[in-house]
Short mmCIF file of N, CA and C in Angstrom, two decimals:
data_model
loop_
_atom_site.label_atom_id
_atom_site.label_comp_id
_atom_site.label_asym_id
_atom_site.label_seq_id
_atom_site.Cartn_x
_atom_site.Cartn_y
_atom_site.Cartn_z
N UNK A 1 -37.64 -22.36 -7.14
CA UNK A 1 -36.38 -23.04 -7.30
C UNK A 1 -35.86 -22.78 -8.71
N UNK A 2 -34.51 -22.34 -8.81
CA UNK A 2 -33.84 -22.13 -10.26
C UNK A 2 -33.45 -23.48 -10.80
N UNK A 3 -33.36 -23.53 -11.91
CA UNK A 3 -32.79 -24.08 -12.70
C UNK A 3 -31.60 -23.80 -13.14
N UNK A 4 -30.48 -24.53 -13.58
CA UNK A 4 -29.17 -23.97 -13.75
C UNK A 4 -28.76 -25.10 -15.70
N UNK A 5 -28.26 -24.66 -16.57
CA UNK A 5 -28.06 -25.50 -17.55
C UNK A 5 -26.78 -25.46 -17.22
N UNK A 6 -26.12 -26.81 -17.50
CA UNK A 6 -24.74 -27.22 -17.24
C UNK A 6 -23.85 -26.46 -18.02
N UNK A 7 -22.66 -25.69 -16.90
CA UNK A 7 -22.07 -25.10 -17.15
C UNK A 7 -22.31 -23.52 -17.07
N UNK A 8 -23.50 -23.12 -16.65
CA UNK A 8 -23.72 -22.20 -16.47
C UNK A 8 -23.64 -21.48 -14.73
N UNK A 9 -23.57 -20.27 -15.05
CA UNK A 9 -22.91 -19.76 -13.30
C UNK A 9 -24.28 -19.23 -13.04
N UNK A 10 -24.60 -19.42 -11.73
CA UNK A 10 -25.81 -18.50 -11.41
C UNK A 10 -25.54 -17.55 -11.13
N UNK A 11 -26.59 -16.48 -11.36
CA UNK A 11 -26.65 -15.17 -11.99
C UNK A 11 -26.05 -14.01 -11.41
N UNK A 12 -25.87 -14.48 -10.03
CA UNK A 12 -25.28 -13.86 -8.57
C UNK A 12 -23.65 -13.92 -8.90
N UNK A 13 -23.69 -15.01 -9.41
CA UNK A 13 -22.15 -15.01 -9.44
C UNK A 13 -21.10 -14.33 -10.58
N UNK A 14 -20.03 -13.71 -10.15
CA UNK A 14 -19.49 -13.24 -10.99
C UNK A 14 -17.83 -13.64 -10.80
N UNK A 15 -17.18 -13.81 -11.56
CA UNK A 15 -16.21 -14.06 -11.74
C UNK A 15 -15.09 -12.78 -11.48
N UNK A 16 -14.20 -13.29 -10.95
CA UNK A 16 -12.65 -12.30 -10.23
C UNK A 16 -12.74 -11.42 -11.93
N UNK A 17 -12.20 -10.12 -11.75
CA UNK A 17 -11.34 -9.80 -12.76
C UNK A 17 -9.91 -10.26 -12.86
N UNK A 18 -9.56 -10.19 -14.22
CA UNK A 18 -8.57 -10.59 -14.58
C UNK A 18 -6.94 -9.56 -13.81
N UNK A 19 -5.80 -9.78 -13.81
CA UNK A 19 -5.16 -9.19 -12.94
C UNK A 19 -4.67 -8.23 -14.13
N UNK A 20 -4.82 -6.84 -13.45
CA UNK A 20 -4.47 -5.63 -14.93
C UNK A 20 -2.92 -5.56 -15.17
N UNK A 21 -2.50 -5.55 -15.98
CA UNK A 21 -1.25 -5.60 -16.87
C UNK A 21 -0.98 -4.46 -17.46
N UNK A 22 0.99 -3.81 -17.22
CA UNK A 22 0.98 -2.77 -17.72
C UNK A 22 0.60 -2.53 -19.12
N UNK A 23 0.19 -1.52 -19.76
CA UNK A 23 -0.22 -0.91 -21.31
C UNK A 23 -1.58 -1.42 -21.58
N UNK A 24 -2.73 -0.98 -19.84
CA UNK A 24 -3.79 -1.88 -20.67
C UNK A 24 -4.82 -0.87 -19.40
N UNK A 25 -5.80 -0.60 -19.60
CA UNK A 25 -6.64 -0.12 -18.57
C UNK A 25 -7.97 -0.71 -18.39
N UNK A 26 -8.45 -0.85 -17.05
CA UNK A 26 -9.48 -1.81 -17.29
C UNK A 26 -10.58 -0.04 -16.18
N UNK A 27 -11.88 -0.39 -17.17
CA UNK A 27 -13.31 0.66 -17.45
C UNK A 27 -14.19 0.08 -16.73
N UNK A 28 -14.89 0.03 -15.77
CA UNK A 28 -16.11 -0.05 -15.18
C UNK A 28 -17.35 0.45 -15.95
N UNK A 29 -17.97 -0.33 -16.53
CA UNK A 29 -19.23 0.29 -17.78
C UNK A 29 -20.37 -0.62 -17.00
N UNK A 30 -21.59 1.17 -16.79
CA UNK A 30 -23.26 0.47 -16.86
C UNK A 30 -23.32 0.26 -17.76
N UNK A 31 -24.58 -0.60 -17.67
CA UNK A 31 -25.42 -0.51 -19.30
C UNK A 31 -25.09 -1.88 -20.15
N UNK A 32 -23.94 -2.29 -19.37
CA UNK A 32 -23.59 -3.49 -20.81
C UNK A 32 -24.79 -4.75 -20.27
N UNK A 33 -25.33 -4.93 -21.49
CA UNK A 33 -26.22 -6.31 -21.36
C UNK A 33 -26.46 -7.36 -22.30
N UNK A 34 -25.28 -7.39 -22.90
CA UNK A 34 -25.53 -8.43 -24.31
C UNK A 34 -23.97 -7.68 -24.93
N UNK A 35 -23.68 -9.10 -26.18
CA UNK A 35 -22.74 -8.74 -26.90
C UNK A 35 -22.85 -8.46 -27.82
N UNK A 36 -24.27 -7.61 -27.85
CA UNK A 36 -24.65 -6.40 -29.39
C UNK A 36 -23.75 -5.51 -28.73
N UNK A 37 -24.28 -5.37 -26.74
CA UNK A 37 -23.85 -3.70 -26.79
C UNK A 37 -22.03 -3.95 -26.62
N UNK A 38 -21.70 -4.95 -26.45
CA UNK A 38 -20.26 -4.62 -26.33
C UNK A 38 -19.64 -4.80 -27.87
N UNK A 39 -20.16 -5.21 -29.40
CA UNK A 39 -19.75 -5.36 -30.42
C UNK A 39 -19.61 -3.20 -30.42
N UNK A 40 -21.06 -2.50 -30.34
CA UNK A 40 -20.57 -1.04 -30.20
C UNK A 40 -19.71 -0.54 -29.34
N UNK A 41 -19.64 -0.77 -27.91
CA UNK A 41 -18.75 -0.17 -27.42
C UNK A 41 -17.03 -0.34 -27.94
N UNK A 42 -16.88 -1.60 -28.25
CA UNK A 42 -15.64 -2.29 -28.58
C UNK A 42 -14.92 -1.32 -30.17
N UNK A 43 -17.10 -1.22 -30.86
CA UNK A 43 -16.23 -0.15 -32.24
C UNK A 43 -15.99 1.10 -31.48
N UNK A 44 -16.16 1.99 -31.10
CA UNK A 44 -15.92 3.62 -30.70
C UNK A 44 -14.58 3.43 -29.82
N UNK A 45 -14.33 2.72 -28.59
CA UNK A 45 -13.16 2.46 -28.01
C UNK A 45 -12.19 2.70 -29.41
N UNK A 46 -12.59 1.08 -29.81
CA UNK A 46 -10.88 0.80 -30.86
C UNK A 46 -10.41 2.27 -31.91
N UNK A 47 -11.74 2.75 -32.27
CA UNK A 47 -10.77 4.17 -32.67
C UNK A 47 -10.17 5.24 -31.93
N UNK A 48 -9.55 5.34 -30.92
CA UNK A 48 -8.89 5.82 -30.17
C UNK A 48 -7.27 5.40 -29.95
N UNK A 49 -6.92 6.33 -30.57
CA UNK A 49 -5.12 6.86 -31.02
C UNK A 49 -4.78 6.10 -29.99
N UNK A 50 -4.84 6.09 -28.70
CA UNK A 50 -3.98 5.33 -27.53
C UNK A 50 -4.03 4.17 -27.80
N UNK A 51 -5.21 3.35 -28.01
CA UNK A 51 -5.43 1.81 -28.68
C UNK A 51 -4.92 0.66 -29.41
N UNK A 52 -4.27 -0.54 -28.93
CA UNK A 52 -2.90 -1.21 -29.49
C UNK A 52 -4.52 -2.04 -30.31
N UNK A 53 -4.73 -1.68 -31.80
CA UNK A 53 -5.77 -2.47 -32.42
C UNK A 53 -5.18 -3.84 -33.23
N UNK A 54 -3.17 -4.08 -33.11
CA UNK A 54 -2.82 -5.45 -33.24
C UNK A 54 -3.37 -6.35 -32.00
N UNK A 55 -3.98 -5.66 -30.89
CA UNK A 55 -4.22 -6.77 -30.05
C UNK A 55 -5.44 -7.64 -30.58
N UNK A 56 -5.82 -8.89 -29.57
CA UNK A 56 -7.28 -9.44 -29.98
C UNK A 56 -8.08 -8.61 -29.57
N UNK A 57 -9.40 -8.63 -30.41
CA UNK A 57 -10.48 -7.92 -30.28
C UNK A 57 -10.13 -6.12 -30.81
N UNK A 58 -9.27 -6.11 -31.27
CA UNK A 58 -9.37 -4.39 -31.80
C UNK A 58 -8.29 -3.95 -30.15
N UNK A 59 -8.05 -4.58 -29.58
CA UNK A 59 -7.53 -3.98 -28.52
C UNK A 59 -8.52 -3.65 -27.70
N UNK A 60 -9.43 -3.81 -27.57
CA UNK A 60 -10.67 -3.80 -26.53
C UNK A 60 -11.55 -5.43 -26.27
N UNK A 61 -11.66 -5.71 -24.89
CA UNK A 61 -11.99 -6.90 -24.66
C UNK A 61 -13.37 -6.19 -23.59
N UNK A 62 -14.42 -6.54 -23.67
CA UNK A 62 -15.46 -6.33 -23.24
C UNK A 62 -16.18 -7.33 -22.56
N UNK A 63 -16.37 -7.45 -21.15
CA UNK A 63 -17.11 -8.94 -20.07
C UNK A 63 -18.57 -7.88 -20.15
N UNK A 64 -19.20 -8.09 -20.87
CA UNK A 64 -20.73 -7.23 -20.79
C UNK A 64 -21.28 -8.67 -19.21
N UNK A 65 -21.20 -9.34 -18.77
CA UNK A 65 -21.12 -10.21 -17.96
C UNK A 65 -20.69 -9.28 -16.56
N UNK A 66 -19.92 -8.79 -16.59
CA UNK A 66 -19.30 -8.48 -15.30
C UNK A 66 -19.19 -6.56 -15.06
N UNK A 67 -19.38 -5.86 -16.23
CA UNK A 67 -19.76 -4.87 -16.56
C UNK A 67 -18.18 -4.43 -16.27
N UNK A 68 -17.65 -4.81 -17.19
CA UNK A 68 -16.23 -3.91 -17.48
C UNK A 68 -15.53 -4.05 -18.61
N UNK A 69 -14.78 -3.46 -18.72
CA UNK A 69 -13.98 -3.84 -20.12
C UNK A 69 -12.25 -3.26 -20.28
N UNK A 70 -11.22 -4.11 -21.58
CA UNK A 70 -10.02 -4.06 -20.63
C UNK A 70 -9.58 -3.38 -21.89
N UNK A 71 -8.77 -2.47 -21.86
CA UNK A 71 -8.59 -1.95 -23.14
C UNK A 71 -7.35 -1.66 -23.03
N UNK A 72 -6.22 -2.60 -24.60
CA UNK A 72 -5.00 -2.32 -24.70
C UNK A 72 -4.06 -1.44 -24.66
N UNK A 73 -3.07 -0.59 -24.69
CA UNK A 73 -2.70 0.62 -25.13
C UNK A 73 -1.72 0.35 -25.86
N UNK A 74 -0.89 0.85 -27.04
CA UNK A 74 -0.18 1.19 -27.65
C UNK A 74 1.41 1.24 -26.70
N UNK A 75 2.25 0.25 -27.10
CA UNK A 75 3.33 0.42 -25.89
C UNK A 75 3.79 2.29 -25.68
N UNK A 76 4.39 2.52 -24.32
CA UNK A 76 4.72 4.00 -24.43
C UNK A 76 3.32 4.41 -24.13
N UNK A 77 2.20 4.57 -24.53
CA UNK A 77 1.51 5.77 -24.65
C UNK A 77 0.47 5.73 -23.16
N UNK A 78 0.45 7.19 -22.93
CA UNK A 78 -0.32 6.99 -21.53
C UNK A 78 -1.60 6.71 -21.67
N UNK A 79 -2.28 5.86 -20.92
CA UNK A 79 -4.11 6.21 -20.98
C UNK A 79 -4.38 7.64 -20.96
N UNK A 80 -5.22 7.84 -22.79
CA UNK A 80 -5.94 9.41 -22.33
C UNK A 80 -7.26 9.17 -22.10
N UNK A 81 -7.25 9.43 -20.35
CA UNK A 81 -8.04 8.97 -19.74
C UNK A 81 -9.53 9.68 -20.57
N UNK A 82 -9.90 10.81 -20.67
CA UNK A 82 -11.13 11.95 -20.94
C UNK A 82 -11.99 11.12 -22.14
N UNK A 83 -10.38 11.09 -22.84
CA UNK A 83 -10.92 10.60 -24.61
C UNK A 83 -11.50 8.61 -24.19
N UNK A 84 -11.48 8.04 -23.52
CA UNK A 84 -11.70 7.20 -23.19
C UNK A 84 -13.27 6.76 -22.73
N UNK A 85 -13.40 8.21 -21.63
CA UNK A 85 -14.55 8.11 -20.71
C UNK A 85 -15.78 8.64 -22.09
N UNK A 86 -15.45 9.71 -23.17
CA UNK A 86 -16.19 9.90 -23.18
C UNK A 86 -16.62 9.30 -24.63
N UNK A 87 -15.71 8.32 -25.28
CA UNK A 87 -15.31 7.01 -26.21
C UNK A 87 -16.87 6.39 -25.31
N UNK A 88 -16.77 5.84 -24.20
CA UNK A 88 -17.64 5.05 -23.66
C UNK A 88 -19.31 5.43 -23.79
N UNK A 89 -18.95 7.23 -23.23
CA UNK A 89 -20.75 7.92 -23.28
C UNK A 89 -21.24 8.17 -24.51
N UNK A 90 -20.35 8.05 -25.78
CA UNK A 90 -20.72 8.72 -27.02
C UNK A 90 -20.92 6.81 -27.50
N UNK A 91 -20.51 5.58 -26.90
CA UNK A 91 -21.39 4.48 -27.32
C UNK A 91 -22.55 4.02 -26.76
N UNK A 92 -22.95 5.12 -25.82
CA UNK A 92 -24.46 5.12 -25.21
C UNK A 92 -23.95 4.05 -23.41
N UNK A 93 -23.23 4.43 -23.14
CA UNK A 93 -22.92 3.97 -21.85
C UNK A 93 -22.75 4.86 -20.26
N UNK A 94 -22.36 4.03 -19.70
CA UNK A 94 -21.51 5.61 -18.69
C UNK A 94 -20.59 4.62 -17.95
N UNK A 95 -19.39 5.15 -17.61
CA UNK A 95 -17.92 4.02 -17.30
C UNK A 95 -18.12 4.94 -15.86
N UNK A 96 -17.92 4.27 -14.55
CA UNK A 96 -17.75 4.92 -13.45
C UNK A 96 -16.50 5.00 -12.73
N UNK A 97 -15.77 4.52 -13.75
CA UNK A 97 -14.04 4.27 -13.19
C UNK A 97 -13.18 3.53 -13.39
N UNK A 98 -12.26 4.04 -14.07
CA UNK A 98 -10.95 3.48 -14.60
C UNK A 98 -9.29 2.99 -14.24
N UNK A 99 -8.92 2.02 -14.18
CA UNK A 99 -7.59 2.25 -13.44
C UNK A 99 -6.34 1.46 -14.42
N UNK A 100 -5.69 1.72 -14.03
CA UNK A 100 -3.99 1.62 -14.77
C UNK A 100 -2.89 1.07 -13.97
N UNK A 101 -2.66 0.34 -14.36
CA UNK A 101 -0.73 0.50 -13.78
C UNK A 101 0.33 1.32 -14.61
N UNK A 102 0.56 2.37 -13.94
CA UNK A 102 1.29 3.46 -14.05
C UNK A 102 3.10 3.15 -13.87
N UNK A 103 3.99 3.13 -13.84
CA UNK A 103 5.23 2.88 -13.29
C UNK A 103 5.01 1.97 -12.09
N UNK A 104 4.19 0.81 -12.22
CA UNK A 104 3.76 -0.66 -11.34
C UNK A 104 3.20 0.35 -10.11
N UNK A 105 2.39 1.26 -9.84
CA UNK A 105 1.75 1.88 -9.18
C UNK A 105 0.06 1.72 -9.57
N UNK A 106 -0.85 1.37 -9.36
CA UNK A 106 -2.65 0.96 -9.24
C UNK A 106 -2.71 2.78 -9.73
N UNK A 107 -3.56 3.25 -10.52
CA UNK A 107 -3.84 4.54 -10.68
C UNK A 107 -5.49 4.44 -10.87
N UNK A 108 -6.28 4.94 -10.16
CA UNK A 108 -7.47 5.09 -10.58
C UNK A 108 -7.99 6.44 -10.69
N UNK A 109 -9.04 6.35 -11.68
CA UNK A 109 -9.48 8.11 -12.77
C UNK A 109 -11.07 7.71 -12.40
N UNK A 110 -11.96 8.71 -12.14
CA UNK A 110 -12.97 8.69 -12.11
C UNK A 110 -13.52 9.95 -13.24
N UNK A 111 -14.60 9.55 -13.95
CA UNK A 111 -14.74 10.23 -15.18
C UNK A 111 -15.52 11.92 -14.42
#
């Protein structure tokens, strides 16, 4: 029998993603298991030219919880998708898929 401390979700459970918003792409990432590894992923993302880093968090918001992460863009500028995927493998991860709202069209990129 588990134990649960108040306020806490059991472990099964995961919470909806958030609904994606244009100038912002949300990353499907293995590997996240703590918010050491999303303090690195969050640094290598935010240096990336497409990256609105006036947002909160550097422009990268990381659920190491739900294994994804939502990353701002710079108004105007398209997701460069490549420089993104491989932003993710060069912070010791692997992202299995990315998507966008494009001209209010769902766009999904697989790395």
């Amino acid at each position: 029998m588990a134990t649960l401390f108040a306020g806490a979700a059991p472990a099964s459970e995961t919470k909806p993603k958030p609904a994606l918003k244009p100038d912002e792409v949300r990353l499907r990432v293995k590997g996240l298991v703590c918010s050491f590894c999303a303090q690195g992923l969050r640094k290598k993302v935010s240096k990336l030219d497409c990256v609105d880093t006036k947002k909160p968090h550097k422009g990268v918001t990381v659920d190491e919880r739900n294994g994804y992460m939502l990353v701002a863009l710079k108004t105007g500028k398209p997701p460069a998708w490549q420089d993104l995927f491989t932003a993710v493998e060069n912070a010791g991860f692997e992202s299995t898929e990315a998507e966008a709202l494009i001209d209010g069209e769902r766009v999904v990129r697989k790395p």
